[in-house]
mmCIF file of C-alpha atoms in Angstrom:
data_model
loop_
_atom_site.group_PDB
_atom_site.id
_atom_site.type_symbol
_atom_site.label_atom_id
_atom_site.label_comp_id
_atom_site.label_asym_id
_atom_site.label_seq_id
_atom_site.Cartn_x
_atom_site.Cartn_y
_atom_site.Cartn_z
ATOM 1 C CA MET A 1 3.120 6.207 10.666
ATOM 2 C CA LEU A 2 2.579 2.761 9.192
ATOM 3 C CA PRO A 3 5.558 0.565 8.342
ATOM 4 C CA PRO A 4 6.488 -0.063 4.679
ATOM 5 C CA GLY A 5 4.936 -2.969 2.836
ATOM 6 C CA LEU A 6 1.389 -4.207 2.671
ATOM 7 C CA ASN A 7 -0.736 -2.847 5.513
ATOM 8 C CA SER A 8 -3.180 -5.636 6.357
ATOM 9 C CA PRO A 9 -5.150 -3.651 8.980
ATOM 10 C CA ILE A 10 -6.021 -1.055 6.331
ATOM 11 C CA ILE A 11 -7.162 -3.778 3.937
ATOM 12 C CA SER A 12 -9.311 -5.429 6.622
ATOM 13 C CA ASN A 13 -10.891 -2.106 7.583
ATOM 14 C CA LEU A 14 -11.497 -1.198 3.946
ATOM 15 C CA ALA A 15 -13.150 -4.567 3.301
ATOM 16 C CA ALA A 16 -15.446 -4.088 6.303
ATOM 17 C CA TYR A 17 -16.207 -0.484 5.353
ATOM 18 C CA ALA A 18 -16.885 -1.452 1.704
ATOM 19 C CA GLY A 19 -19.664 -3.734 2.914
ATOM 20 C CA ASN A 20 -21.659 -0.539 3.545
ATOM 21 C CA PHE A 21 -20.889 1.016 0.143
ATOM 22 C CA HIS A 22 -23.627 1.521 -2.424
ATOM 23 C CA GLU A 23 -23.127 -0.873 -5.325
ATOM 24 C CA LYS A 24 -21.593 1.709 -7.667
ATOM 25 C CA SER A 25 -19.164 2.844 -4.970
ATOM 26 C CA LYS A 26 -17.604 -0.630 -4.902
ATOM 27 C CA TYR A 27 -16.146 -0.346 -8.407
ATOM 28 C CA CYS A 28 -12.488 0.516 -7.981
ATOM 29 C CA SER A 29 -9.069 0.163 -9.537
ATOM 30 C CA LEU A 30 -5.681 -0.655 -8.084
ATOM 31 C CA VAL A 31 -3.287 2.151 -8.982
ATOM 32 C CA PHE A 32 0.348 2.800 -8.202
ATOM 33 C CA ASP A 33 2.579 5.819 -8.284
ATOM 34 C CA GLU A 34 6.287 6.126 -7.785
ATOM 35 C CA MET A 35 7.879 9.326 -6.602
ATOM 36 C CA ALA A 36 11.218 10.691 -5.529
ATOM 37 C CA ILE A 37 11.500 11.399 -1.821
ATOM 38 C CA ARG A 38 13.970 13.517 0.105
ATOM 39 C CA PRO A 39 16.595 11.168 1.544
ATOM 40 C CA GLY A 40 16.834 11.310 5.296
ATOM 41 C CA LEU A 41 16.721 9.226 8.431
ATOM 42 C CA GLN A 42 14.425 9.776 11.375
ATOM 43 C CA TYR A 43 13.908 7.894 14.618
ATOM 44 C CA ASN A 44 10.417 6.407 14.945
ATOM 45 C CA SER A 45 9.722 6.188 18.683
ATOM 46 C CA LYS A 46 6.435 4.277 18.214
ATOM 47 C CA LEU A 47 8.141 1.414 16.368
ATOM 48 C CA ASP A 48 11.560 1.941 18.014
ATOM 49 C CA CYS A 49 13.391 1.994 14.694
ATOM 50 C CA ILE A 50 14.974 4.396 12.232
ATOM 51 C CA ASP A 51 12.834 5.265 9.197
ATOM 52 C CA GLY A 52 14.238 6.211 5.824
ATOM 53 C CA PHE A 53 16.089 3.076 4.750
ATOM 54 C CA VAL A 54 15.291 0.954 1.700
ATOM 55 C CA ASP A 55 12.458 -1.275 2.918
ATOM 56 C CA ASP A 56 9.840 -3.457 1.215
ATOM 57 C CA GLY A 57 8.074 -4.496 4.408
ATOM 58 C CA CYS A 58 9.972 -7.790 4.609
ATOM 59 C CA ASN A 59 13.562 -6.812 3.940
ATOM 60 C CA ARG A 60 15.434 -3.742 5.037
ATOM 61 C CA SER A 61 18.873 -2.559 3.952
ATOM 62 C CA ALA A 62 21.377 -0.016 5.218
ATOM 63 C CA LYS A 63 20.899 2.091 2.056
ATOM 64 C CA VAL A 64 18.997 5.360 2.381
ATOM 65 C CA ALA A 65 15.757 5.386 0.365
ATOM 66 C CA ARG A 66 15.257 7.929 -2.423
ATOM 67 C CA GLN A 67 12.079 6.545 -4.025
ATOM 68 C CA ALA A 68 8.637 5.526 -2.769
ATOM 69 C CA LEU A 69 6.255 3.237 -4.636
ATOM 70 C CA VAL A 70 2.680 3.622 -3.350
ATOM 71 C CA PHE A 71 -0.268 1.347 -4.164
ATOM 72 C CA SER A 72 -3.824 2.601 -3.643
ATOM 73 C CA VAL A 73 -7.336 1.661 -4.594
ATOM 74 C CA GLN A 74 -9.570 4.389 -5.913
ATOM 75 C CA GLY A 75 -13.219 4.532 -6.833
ATOM 76 C CA ILE A 76 -14.168 4.479 -10.503
ATOM 77 C CA LEU A 77 -17.752 5.750 -10.325
ATOM 78 C CA GLU A 78 -17.460 7.510 -6.958
ATOM 79 C CA GLN A 79 -14.623 9.666 -5.672
ATOM 80 C CA TRP A 80 -12.654 7.886 -2.944
ATOM 81 C CA LYS A 81 -9.090 6.711 -2.556
ATOM 82 C CA GLN A 82 -7.263 4.578 0.015
ATOM 83 C CA PRO A 83 -3.505 3.849 0.105
ATOM 84 C CA LEU A 84 -2.851 0.159 0.837
ATOM 85 C CA ALA A 85 0.920 -0.271 0.704
ATOM 86 C CA TYR A 86 4.176 1.523 0.097
ATOM 87 C CA TYR A 87 7.709 0.406 -0.596
ATOM 88 C CA LEU A 88 10.934 2.384 -0.260
ATOM 89 C CA SER A 89 13.852 1.946 -2.661
ATOM 90 C CA LYS A 90 17.139 3.615 -3.552
ATOM 91 C CA VAL A 91 16.408 3.822 -7.293
ATOM 92 C CA PRO A 92 13.171 3.863 -9.303
ATOM 93 C CA THR A 93 11.454 0.483 -9.434
ATOM 94 C CA GLY A 94 11.932 0.175 -13.171
ATOM 95 C CA LYS A 95 11.445 -3.567 -13.064
ATOM 96 C CA ASP A 96 7.880 -4.317 -14.086
ATOM 97 C CA LYS A 97 8.286 -7.739 -12.470
ATOM 98 C CA MET A 98 8.692 -6.116 -9.062
ATOM 99 C CA LYS A 99 5.608 -3.933 -9.511
ATOM 100 C CA VAL A 100 3.578 -6.950 -10.652
ATOM 101 C CA ARG A 101 4.765 -8.938 -7.612
ATOM 102 C CA TYR A 102 3.706 -6.182 -5.240
ATOM 103 C CA ALA A 103 0.380 -5.702 -7.059
ATOM 104 C CA ALA A 104 -0.342 -9.449 -6.933
ATOM 105 C CA GLU A 105 0.417 -9.515 -3.197
ATOM 106 C CA ILE A 106 -1.947 -6.590 -2.599
ATOM 107 C CA PHE A 107 -4.679 -8.007 -4.826
ATOM 108 C CA SER A 108 -4.630 -11.443 -3.198
ATOM 109 C CA SER A 109 -4.655 -9.947 0.336
ATOM 110 C CA THR A 110 -7.486 -7.582 -0.547
ATOM 111 C CA LEU A 111 -9.501 -10.385 -2.122
ATOM 112 C CA ALA A 112 -8.981 -12.632 0.918
ATOM 113 C CA ALA A 113 -10.047 -9.850 3.303
ATOM 114 C CA THR A 114 -13.131 -9.068 1.212
ATOM 115 C CA ILE A 115 -14.203 -12.706 0.979
ATOM 116 C CA SER A 116 -13.758 -13.273 4.724
ATOM 117 C CA THR A 117 -15.812 -10.119 5.451
ATOM 118 C CA TYR A 118 -18.701 -11.213 3.258
ATOM 119 C CA VAL A 119 -18.615 -14.791 4.540
ATOM 120 C CA ALA A 120 -18.776 -13.490 8.121
ATOM 121 C CA HIS A 121 -21.996 -11.582 7.363
#
């Protein structure tokens, strides 16, 4: 399982993989969805930590998460979808400012990874 927050390895792999896409497959949109999750804690032996707390990838609290906000990119002209990041919170992320901050972070990281991939070729 990947840790909460922006998952840079996924973005790097997607950027490299997208270099082989047909032109119309490259058209995509950044989408997000927020959902209620069953509260619970579980030991993650791979990361040696307890999963299930409120966590945005940078900050963690002792509160048990009840919501997940997931950002993905999905094809517009072709059917494909790839989750890029998720964030765990206690209450719904009703603050549009927070969603915009996360989206901007994802967009800038994705753009940087894509540019570095194309410059390398």
